[in-house]
Each structure stands twice: as structure tokens, then as C-alpha cells.
Short mmCIF file of C-alpha atoms in Angstrom, two decimals:
data_model
loop_
_atom_site.label_atom_id
_atom_site.label_comp_id
_atom_site.label_asym_id
_atom_site.label_seq_id
_atom_site.Cartn_x
_atom_site.Cartn_y
_atom_site.Cartn_z
CA MET A 1 118.57 167.20 127.26
CA THR A 2 118.32 165.66 123.58
CA ARG A 3 115.76 165.51 120.86
CA ALA A 4 114.67 162.99 118.69
CA LEU A 5 113.03 162.72 114.95
CA LEU A 6 111.28 159.54 114.08
CA ILE A 7 110.25 159.23 110.32
CA VAL A 8 108.06 156.15 109.16
CA LEU A 9 108.48 155.61 105.42
CA ASP A 10 105.09 153.94 105.14
CA SER A 11 105.29 150.44 103.54
CA VAL A 12 109.17 150.69 102.46
CA GLY A 13 109.87 147.23 103.59
CA ILE A 14 113.04 145.15 102.91
CA GLY A 15 111.81 141.55 102.80
CA GLY A 16 113.28 138.76 104.58
CA ALA A 17 110.47 138.39 107.20
CA PRO A 18 110.98 134.85 108.80
CA ASP A 19 106.97 134.17 109.00
CA ALA A 20 106.50 135.68 105.69
CA ALA A 21 104.76 132.68 104.38
CA ALA A 22 102.05 132.41 106.94
CA TYR A 23 100.81 135.58 105.29
CA GLY A 24 101.56 134.40 101.84
CA ASP A 25 104.51 136.74 101.14
CA ALA A 26 107.44 134.48 101.07
CA GLY A 27 109.77 136.20 98.83
CA ALA A 28 108.22 139.54 99.02
CA ASN A 29 110.44 142.50 99.10
CA THR A 30 109.54 146.19 98.33
CA LEU A 31 112.67 147.99 98.16
CA GLY A 32 114.62 144.94 96.42
CA HIS A 33 112.32 144.30 94.01
CA ILE A 34 111.93 147.91 93.19
CA ALA A 35 115.80 148.20 92.71
CA LEU A 36 115.61 145.12 90.60
CA ALA A 37 113.02 146.61 88.31
CA CYS A 38 114.46 149.92 87.73
CA ALA A 39 117.92 147.92 86.61
CA GLU A 40 115.91 146.20 84.29
CA GLY A 41 114.28 149.17 82.81
CA ARG A 42 110.66 148.32 84.52
CA GLY A 43 110.92 151.71 86.62
CA ASP A 44 111.13 153.94 83.86
CA ARG A 45 108.18 156.27 82.76
CA ALA A 46 108.71 159.21 80.48
CA GLY A 47 108.77 162.32 82.57
CA LEU A 48 109.19 161.10 85.74
CA ARG A 49 112.39 158.82 86.11
CA HIS A 50 114.76 156.69 84.11
CA GLY A 51 117.37 154.07 85.02
CA PRO A 52 118.79 152.28 87.84
CA LEU A 53 117.22 153.11 91.37
CA ARG A 54 119.45 156.22 92.97
CA LEU A 55 119.31 156.68 96.75
CA PRO A 56 122.85 158.07 97.51
CA HIS A 57 122.32 159.75 100.88
CA LEU A 58 120.10 156.69 102.25
CA VAL A 59 122.75 154.37 100.70
CA ALA A 60 125.24 156.49 102.65
CA LEU A 61 123.28 155.90 105.94
CA GLY A 62 123.29 151.86 105.09
CA LEU A 63 120.04 151.45 103.19
CA GLY A 64 121.62 148.97 100.95
CA GLN A 65 123.54 146.97 103.74
CA ALA A 66 120.06 146.79 105.44
CA VAL A 67 118.53 145.11 102.33
CA THR A 68 121.22 142.45 102.17
CA MET A 69 121.16 142.01 106.00
CA ALA A 70 117.13 141.31 105.51
CA THR A 71 117.44 138.85 102.64
CA GLY A 72 121.11 138.50 101.28
CA LEU A 73 120.00 140.36 98.06
CA VAL A 74 122.65 143.21 96.95
CA ALA A 75 120.04 145.55 95.44
CA PRO A 76 121.45 146.92 92.25
CA GLY A 77 121.76 150.59 92.71
CA LEU A 78 122.03 150.25 96.45
CA GLU A 79 125.53 148.89 96.68
CA GLY A 80 127.91 150.82 98.83
CA GLY A 81 129.00 150.95 102.55
CA ALA A 82 127.45 153.10 105.13
CA THR A 83 129.47 156.35 105.95
CA GLY A 84 127.62 157.54 108.83
CA GLY A 85 125.09 156.51 111.61
CA ARG A 86 123.98 152.98 112.49
CA PHE A 87 122.09 151.05 110.19
CA GLY A 88 120.20 147.53 110.24
CA ALA A 89 116.95 145.67 109.77
CA ALA A 90 114.21 144.85 112.10
CA THR A 91 111.69 142.02 112.37
CA GLU A 92 107.98 142.71 112.98
CA THR A 93 106.65 140.08 115.42
CA SER A 94 103.09 141.70 115.94
CA ASN A 95 100.04 139.82 114.65
CA GLY A 96 99.24 141.30 111.16
CA LYS A 97 100.85 143.55 108.56
CA ASP A 98 98.78 146.49 108.74
CA THR A 99 99.60 150.26 109.80
CA PRO A 100 98.68 149.89 113.79
CA SER A 101 100.49 146.71 114.44
CA GLY A 102 103.64 148.07 112.51
CA HIS A 103 103.40 151.54 114.28
CA TRP A 104 102.46 150.32 117.73
CA GLU A 105 105.54 147.78 117.71
CA ILE A 106 107.82 150.74 116.55
CA ALA A 107 106.35 152.55 119.65
CA GLY A 108 107.13 149.53 122.04
CA PHE A 109 104.03 147.57 121.91
CA PRO A 110 104.24 144.19 119.89
CA VAL A 111 100.50 143.28 119.25
CA ARG A 112 99.91 139.80 120.60
CA PHE A 113 96.31 139.66 120.29
CA ALA A 114 94.58 138.43 117.21
CA TRP A 115 93.03 141.16 114.87
CA GLY A 116 89.39 140.64 113.00
CA TYR A 117 89.44 140.31 109.61
CA PHE A 118 86.44 140.01 107.01
CA PRO A 119 86.41 136.96 104.53
CA GLU A 120 86.77 137.02 101.02
CA THR A 121 83.30 136.53 99.91
CA VAL A 122 80.75 138.92 98.71
CA PRO A 123 79.08 140.15 100.74
CA CYS A 124 82.18 140.12 102.94
CA PHE A 125 80.43 141.95 106.08
CA PRO A 126 78.51 139.94 108.76
CA PRO A 127 74.60 140.82 107.68
CA GLU A 128 73.90 141.71 111.55
CA LEU A 129 76.82 144.39 111.41
CA ILE A 130 75.29 146.17 108.28
CA ALA A 131 71.80 145.93 109.63
CA ALA A 132 73.13 147.58 112.97
CA PHE A 133 74.91 150.29 110.80
CA LEU A 134 71.75 151.07 108.71
CA ARG A 135 69.65 151.30 111.74
CA ASP A 136 72.07 153.60 113.36
CA THR A 137 72.60 155.66 110.57
CA GLY A 138 69.44 155.96 108.85
CA LEU A 139 70.87 155.10 105.37
CA PRO A 140 69.02 153.38 102.47
CA GLY A 141 71.70 150.88 102.13
CA ILE A 142 75.23 150.37 101.01
CA LEU A 143 77.41 149.66 97.95
CA GLY A 144 80.37 147.56 97.67
CA GLU A 145 80.41 144.79 100.44
CA CYS A 146 83.79 143.28 98.87
CA HIS A 147 87.51 143.08 99.11
CA ALA A 148 88.84 145.89 96.75
CA SER A 149 91.06 148.48 95.64
CA GLY A 150 90.08 151.93 97.08
CA THR A 151 90.48 153.47 93.53
CA ALA A 152 89.04 150.72 91.64
CA ILE A 153 85.72 150.37 93.85
CA ILE A 154 85.45 154.12 93.65
CA GLU A 155 85.44 154.18 89.94
CA GLU A 156 83.11 151.04 89.97
CA PHE A 157 80.40 152.42 92.46
CA GLY A 158 81.14 156.27 92.50
CA GLU A 159 78.01 157.06 89.93
CA ALA A 160 75.85 154.79 91.63
CA HIS A 161 76.86 156.34 94.99
CA ILE A 162 75.98 159.78 93.76
CA ARG A 163 72.66 158.69 92.54
CA THR A 164 71.57 156.73 95.46
CA GLY A 165 73.35 158.29 98.54
CA ARG A 166 74.50 154.97 99.51
CA PRO A 167 78.14 154.82 100.68
CA ILE A 168 80.86 152.45 99.32
CA LEU A 169 82.06 149.82 102.13
CA TYR A 170 84.91 147.68 101.51
CA THR A 171 87.83 145.84 102.85
CA SER A 172 91.19 144.18 102.06
CA ALA A 173 93.45 141.70 103.53
CA ASP A 174 94.11 143.99 106.72
CA SER A 175 91.89 144.33 109.77
CA VAL A 176 90.11 147.37 108.42
CA LEU A 177 86.67 148.66 107.12
CA GLN A 178 86.52 151.55 104.55
CA ILE A 179 83.82 153.70 103.73
CA ALA A 180 84.31 155.88 100.55
CA ALA A 181 81.65 158.70 100.10
CA HIS A 182 81.61 161.80 97.73
CA GLU A 183 82.71 165.05 99.71
CA GLN A 184 80.03 167.16 98.07
CA HIS A 185 77.10 164.93 97.10
CA PHE A 186 77.37 162.98 100.70
CA GLY A 187 79.17 165.48 102.67
CA LEU A 188 82.51 165.22 104.50
CA GLU A 189 81.21 165.86 108.16
CA ARG A 190 78.43 163.20 107.49
CA LEU A 191 80.94 160.67 106.24
CA TYR A 192 82.94 161.00 109.29
CA ALA A 193 79.64 160.68 111.58
CA ILE A 194 78.80 157.43 109.89
CA CYS A 195 82.51 156.28 110.31
CA ARG A 196 82.37 156.92 114.08
CA THR A 197 79.15 154.84 114.08
CA MET A 198 80.91 152.01 112.38
CA ARG A 199 83.64 152.06 114.73
CA THR A 200 81.66 151.71 117.70
CA LEU A 201 79.78 148.59 116.05
CA THR A 202 83.03 147.03 114.97
CA LEU A 203 84.84 147.38 118.43
CA PRO A 204 83.60 143.51 119.27
CA LEU A 205 84.82 142.15 116.02
CA ARG A 206 88.48 143.52 116.85
CA ILE A 207 88.62 145.52 113.48
CA GLY A 208 91.79 147.62 113.69
CA ARG A 209 90.66 150.44 111.85
CA VAL A 210 87.56 152.21 110.19
CA ILE A 211 88.60 154.70 107.47
CA ALA A 212 86.93 157.37 105.89
CA ARG A 213 87.75 157.66 102.21
CA PRO A 214 86.27 161.02 100.76
CA PHE A 215 86.65 161.38 97.01
CA ILE A 216 85.44 163.94 94.63
CA GLY A 217 84.58 164.08 90.70
CA ALA A 218 81.36 163.84 88.60
CA ARG A 219 81.83 160.71 86.56
CA ARG A 220 83.79 157.54 86.09
CA GLY A 221 87.24 158.19 84.89
CA GLU A 222 87.18 161.86 86.86
CA PHE A 223 86.95 160.40 90.55
CA ARG A 224 89.86 161.03 92.80
CA ARG A 225 90.38 160.63 96.42
CA THR A 226 91.12 164.01 98.53
CA ALA A 227 93.59 164.16 101.38
CA ASN A 228 90.58 164.45 103.99
CA ARG A 229 90.83 160.97 104.82
CA LYS A 230 90.56 159.95 108.32
CA ASP A 231 91.01 156.68 110.55
CA TRP A 232 89.49 155.32 113.62
CA ALA A 233 91.71 152.98 115.22
CA ILE A 234 91.54 150.75 118.29
CA GLU A 235 93.27 152.19 121.05
CA PRO A 236 96.52 150.45 122.24
CA ALA A 237 96.27 148.23 125.15
CA GLN A 238 99.08 149.06 126.77
CA PRO A 239 101.29 152.31 127.51
CA MET A 240 103.91 152.85 125.05
CA LEU A 241 106.94 155.47 124.18
CA LEU A 242 104.23 158.20 123.60
CA ASP A 243 102.51 157.70 126.83
CA ARG A 244 105.68 157.69 128.99
CA LEU A 245 106.68 160.77 127.02
CA HIS A 246 103.38 162.45 127.90
CA ALA A 247 103.67 161.25 131.62
CA GLN A 248 106.89 163.44 131.75
CA GLY A 249 105.65 166.53 129.99
CA ARG A 250 107.69 166.12 127.12
CA ALA A 251 106.92 167.81 123.78
CA ILE A 252 105.35 165.44 121.38
CA VAL A 253 104.48 166.61 117.60
CA THR A 254 102.88 163.76 115.44
CA ILE A 255 102.69 164.35 111.69
CA GLY A 256 100.01 162.78 109.29
CA LYS A 257 98.10 159.81 110.23
CA ILE A 258 100.18 159.38 113.52
CA GLY A 259 97.35 160.83 115.82
CA ASP A 260 94.63 158.50 113.98
CA ILE A 261 97.01 155.27 114.57
CA PHE A 262 97.39 155.97 118.21
CA ALA A 263 93.60 156.73 118.81
CA HIS A 264 94.86 160.29 119.69
CA ARG A 265 96.16 159.29 123.09
CA ALA A 266 99.34 160.86 124.07
CA THR A 267 100.12 162.13 120.53
CA GLY A 268 100.50 165.69 121.48
CA GLU A 269 100.12 168.27 118.76
CA GLU A 270 99.02 166.96 115.63
CA ILE A 271 99.71 168.17 112.35
CA LYS A 272 98.03 167.08 109.03
CA ALA A 273 99.24 167.67 105.63
CA ALA A 274 98.67 166.33 102.00
CA GLY A 275 101.70 164.47 100.23
CA ASN A 276 105.17 163.22 101.30
CA ASP A 277 106.86 166.70 100.67
CA SER A 278 104.45 168.73 102.77
CA LEU A 279 104.23 165.99 105.53
CA LEU A 280 108.09 166.01 105.66
CA ASN A 281 108.04 170.15 105.57
CA ALA A 282 105.80 169.69 108.64
CA ALA A 283 108.02 167.32 110.34
CA LEU A 284 111.18 169.56 109.93
CA ALA A 285 109.46 172.67 110.81
CA ALA A 286 108.08 171.00 113.89
CA PHE A 287 111.38 169.69 114.83
CA ASP A 288 113.05 173.46 114.48
CA ARG A 289 110.96 174.49 117.21
CA LEU A 290 110.97 171.22 119.36
CA PRO A 291 112.16 171.71 122.86
CA ALA A 292 114.86 169.67 124.76
CA GLY A 293 113.65 166.38 125.67
CA GLY A 294 110.71 166.26 122.80
CA LEU A 295 109.70 163.71 119.87
CA VAL A 296 108.49 164.45 116.42
CA PHE A 297 106.94 161.25 114.82
CA ALA A 298 105.89 161.38 111.43
CA ASN A 299 104.59 159.04 108.71
CA LEU A 300 105.00 159.62 104.99
CA VAL A 301 101.98 157.93 103.53
CA ASP A 302 102.40 158.39 99.72
CA PHE A 303 104.67 155.39 99.24
CA ASP A 304 101.68 153.07 100.56
CA VAL A 305 98.84 154.80 99.25
CA GLU A 306 99.75 156.15 95.90
CA PHE A 307 102.22 153.62 95.08
CA GLY A 308 102.49 150.40 96.85
CA HIS A 309 98.71 149.66 96.58
CA ARG A 310 98.41 150.83 93.39
CA ARG A 311 101.36 148.65 91.97
CA ASP A 312 103.12 151.44 90.61
CA VAL A 313 106.79 150.47 90.59
CA PRO A 314 107.99 153.68 88.59
CA GLY A 315 105.91 155.97 90.83
CA TYR A 316 107.22 154.09 94.13
CA ALA A 317 110.76 154.69 92.74
CA ALA A 318 110.43 158.31 91.90
CA ALA A 319 109.10 158.90 95.56
CA LEU A 320 111.78 157.04 97.08
CA GLU A 321 114.31 159.09 94.90
CA ALA A 322 112.41 162.23 96.04
CA PHE A 323 112.77 161.60 99.52
CA ASP A 324 116.38 160.76 99.16
CA ARG A 325 117.13 164.20 97.83
CA ARG A 326 115.78 165.82 101.13
CA VAL A 327 117.75 163.22 103.31
CA PRO A 328 120.78 166.20 103.67
CA GLU A 329 117.75 168.67 104.87
CA ILE A 330 116.83 166.26 107.66
CA ALA A 331 120.63 165.78 108.64
CA ALA A 332 121.14 169.73 108.68
CA ARG A 333 118.57 170.16 111.23
CA LEU A 334 120.31 167.95 113.77
CA ARG A 335 121.98 170.04 116.70
CA PRO A 336 124.61 168.30 118.84
CA GLY A 337 122.73 165.46 120.98
CA ASP A 338 119.89 165.06 118.39
CA LEU A 339 119.00 161.72 117.05
CA ALA A 340 116.86 160.91 113.57
CA VAL A 341 115.55 157.32 112.98
CA ILE A 342 114.24 156.34 109.62
CA THR A 343 112.27 153.13 109.25
CA ALA A 344 109.18 151.67 108.02
CA ASP A 345 106.12 149.91 109.36
CA HIS A 346 105.61 147.02 106.90
CA GLY A 347 105.92 146.18 103.05
CA ASN A 348 103.77 146.88 100.13
CA ASP A 349 105.87 145.32 97.36
CA PRO A 350 104.39 147.13 93.97
CA THR A 351 105.78 144.12 92.22
CA TRP A 352 103.64 141.56 94.11
CA ARG A 353 100.27 139.64 93.41
CA GLY A 354 97.15 141.58 94.44
CA THR A 355 97.20 145.20 96.15
CA ASP A 356 97.67 144.53 99.73
CA HIS A 357 100.53 144.99 102.31
CA THR A 358 103.10 142.57 102.52
CA ARG A 359 104.87 140.72 105.53
CA GLU A 360 108.68 142.24 105.35
CA ARG A 361 111.46 143.32 107.64
CA VAL A 362 112.11 146.92 107.60
CA PRO A 363 115.34 149.31 107.64
CA VAL A 364 116.40 151.17 110.64
CA LEU A 365 118.59 154.16 109.95
CA ALA A 366 119.65 155.80 113.04
CA PHE A 367 122.11 159.20 112.73
CA GLY A 368 122.99 162.43 114.16
CA PRO A 369 125.78 164.16 115.80
CA GLY A 370 127.71 162.04 118.06
CA ILE A 371 125.87 158.78 117.03
CA ALA A 372 128.51 156.39 116.66
CA PRO A 373 128.29 154.62 113.18
CA GLY A 374 128.15 150.79 112.53
CA SER A 375 125.92 148.07 111.85
CA ILE A 376 123.01 147.02 114.61
CA GLY A 377 122.25 143.91 112.67
CA VAL A 378 118.87 142.38 112.36
CA ARG A 379 116.85 143.38 115.41
CA GLU A 380 114.45 140.73 116.82
CA SER A 381 111.45 143.36 117.21
CA LEU A 382 110.43 146.74 115.80
CA ALA A 383 110.20 147.49 119.76
CA ASP A 384 114.12 148.19 119.70
CA ILE A 385 113.36 151.41 118.19
CA ALA A 386 111.15 152.53 121.11
CA ALA A 387 113.76 151.03 123.54
CA SER A 388 116.56 153.20 121.75
CA LEU A 389 114.46 156.43 121.73
CA ALA A 390 113.68 155.92 125.33
CA VAL A 391 117.47 155.67 126.17
CA HIS A 392 118.40 158.66 123.97
CA LEU A 393 115.56 160.78 125.33
CA GLY A 394 116.27 159.86 129.13
CA ILE A 395 112.83 158.40 130.12
CA PRO A 396 111.97 154.63 131.46
CA PRO A 397 111.86 152.09 128.93
CA GLY A 398 108.99 149.90 128.22
CA PRO A 399 108.90 146.11 128.74
CA ASP A 400 109.45 145.31 125.22
CA GLY A 401 112.31 146.02 122.95
CA ARG A 402 116.31 146.27 123.45
CA SER A 403 117.89 149.64 122.72
CA PHE A 404 120.69 149.62 119.76
CA LEU A 405 122.50 152.67 121.21
CA GLN A 406 123.69 150.70 124.28
CA ALA A 407 126.25 147.89 123.90
#
């Protein structure tokens, strides 16, 4: 019996989404635009990186060709043909361009219902929602109440939060409500408690996630978010790949925020870590001990949180290059019969306007001993990943998706 390793490079989109214009993202291309910026010297940062984007191991798996499939762009620095594994691009069909919709579709559930969103007004939250929140938590009030970058709003309101004890509430273009509070002055468990209250209150509004954003620091310029973020997501409305694996008693290990994304349903052993390297270390260690028939499902979040939302081209490029250097470690862990899939959940083009996710296709790189090389083309849905993993692991397929491992 085989095993599988699924790694989501959070936000590493490759452009070309056919419905990008409906999201205001026509022309967005996270990986392509990073490659162009690096070729033009806009990806340089002293002491961090310099020159064209260099991802030789991912290019050998077909990443550059996937970018060209998605958009027609030959990304500078990513030229070259694949020498192993199957490669292509996949089109998200779910409503929304946030983490849950992308991950759920990867796991076999394209989201067809309409998420709830908050308007770009100040305040942006319904007065009755905030009144109920203050009533149920006993808080004296809130700060923020707007669309904002998480790091910027903490800088703006952090000192007032410490002084007043009022948490900072904000949102974005995604279906999300985020609550920031100081770990020491407010308390981490207290932050989690008020987020659970807000999760209950926002369910009728179909808000995809409530996110706790703890931070530390004494004053403006010193505040920084910690690794103790926690998400409360809507529970998926139908069984997915994880549910079918769980029903058969298969081993499941989820790394990073995967457990939160799937509302801790059929997510097996959940392992948290801070930073891409630590998350990948945890995934590889879990895969080393994974029994036959099992799945390790990992999310590497730094691309999105640290660099995409912050519109940091050099930081994003350096993070991609750091991951690329570790691809041989992933390949070395694969035994005969194993399959590894590297993909993404949406885009977050650091050259784009604003600070939000971007609607894009994503790469699909599938490799392992015995996996026949070649193009899988442009897939009609991210659910093809779940269908392929189901075929590989020998479990019943779901209603959505078509395997790229079969003719």
C-alpha cells in the first residue's frame, strides 16, 4: 500500500484564472511577476538575495512550464523542461479566493455557496454583531472596525489596545473577521475565548473564518505578531478526501493550519510549527513514520502571511528559493509507491495593488518513484488533486474531480 505527501505552498499562484476579472485580479500572477521583478532587479535586497529567481529543483519538476500553461508567460529564470514527475496548472472553481475555499477544493469540495463579506466602510461590521459580541464577552468596546493589513492595524491601534483593553477587530477582501490582542496584556486564552464567541455569532453571516491574531511588544514600532495564531473555520458541508481516509482508518497527519481550515474534522494528528522550515521539518518527520496508506497534508504559510500580504517581492523570492533548496530532501523521503504533490491554494501577488489574495490558477507538481513523467495540462478544478490522491491511496473517489494519474 502506498503513501502520499501533499504540500500546499500558501498563495503561490501562477496567474491565468479565467474569472480573475470578477475579483478585480485580471493580470495577477504571483510567481510570474516575482520572476519578472527579480529579472529586472526589483527582487534584490542586500543580505537576502540578488539576481534572477532561481528555482532549479522546482523547474525540473515542471514549475516553469506550469506558469506558461496558465498564462502563456515564459517566466525569466524558470525556463527549462521538466525531467521528472507530472506537472500542470489547476483552475480554482470555488466561490472566493481565500484559504478555506482553496484547501477545500484541493480536498475534493469546490465551494458553490456564497461566502459572507463585510463592506469597505468604516465601521465595516454590522452594529448588531458588535453589540452581541460586547454583550457576550463583557468587553468595554473594540478598536479598528475596518478593512486593514494586520501588521498596519496593530501598529495603529496597539498602544490604545494596551491602554484600554479593547481588542482590535478588522477584515479584508476575504470572508474573514480577525481579532488582534496582546498576548500578555490581554491574554492568549482570553483572546481565543472571545474568538470562539465571535465564531458562533458570525455563523449566520457565512463568514468563512474568525482568526485570532496575538501580538507582543510595548509600543509602536516594536509590535510583532506571534506564532500563536488560531483560525476558526466553517465546517465543510460535505465529506472530502480526509473524511474518506478517516472512515477507512487510514493514518492522517496535518501540519500547520490544516486542522483549523477543516474545523478539525478528520484531520488526524495535528502538528503546529512556526515558519516554513519548521513546518516542512514537521511534515518530513511525520512522513518518515507514516504507515502505508496514510497521508501527510501540510500548509507552508509564510509565502502568504509574511510576504504576499506585505507585498514583499524580495522576501517572497527568497522564501521560494529556500523551499526549492529543500525539494531534494522531499524526493529523498519517497519510497517505492509513494507520491508527493506540491500545489497552492490561491495567489497573493506581491506586485499587485492592495494587500489581499489574488484570484489565480495554481501549479500542480506530482512526483515519486514510479510516477510517469509528463504534462497533465490545465486542470478544470483543484478537486483533481483529491481525485488523484484517492486513486493513488486506493480509496473511493468523491463526486468532484478527475484523476491525473489515470489515462
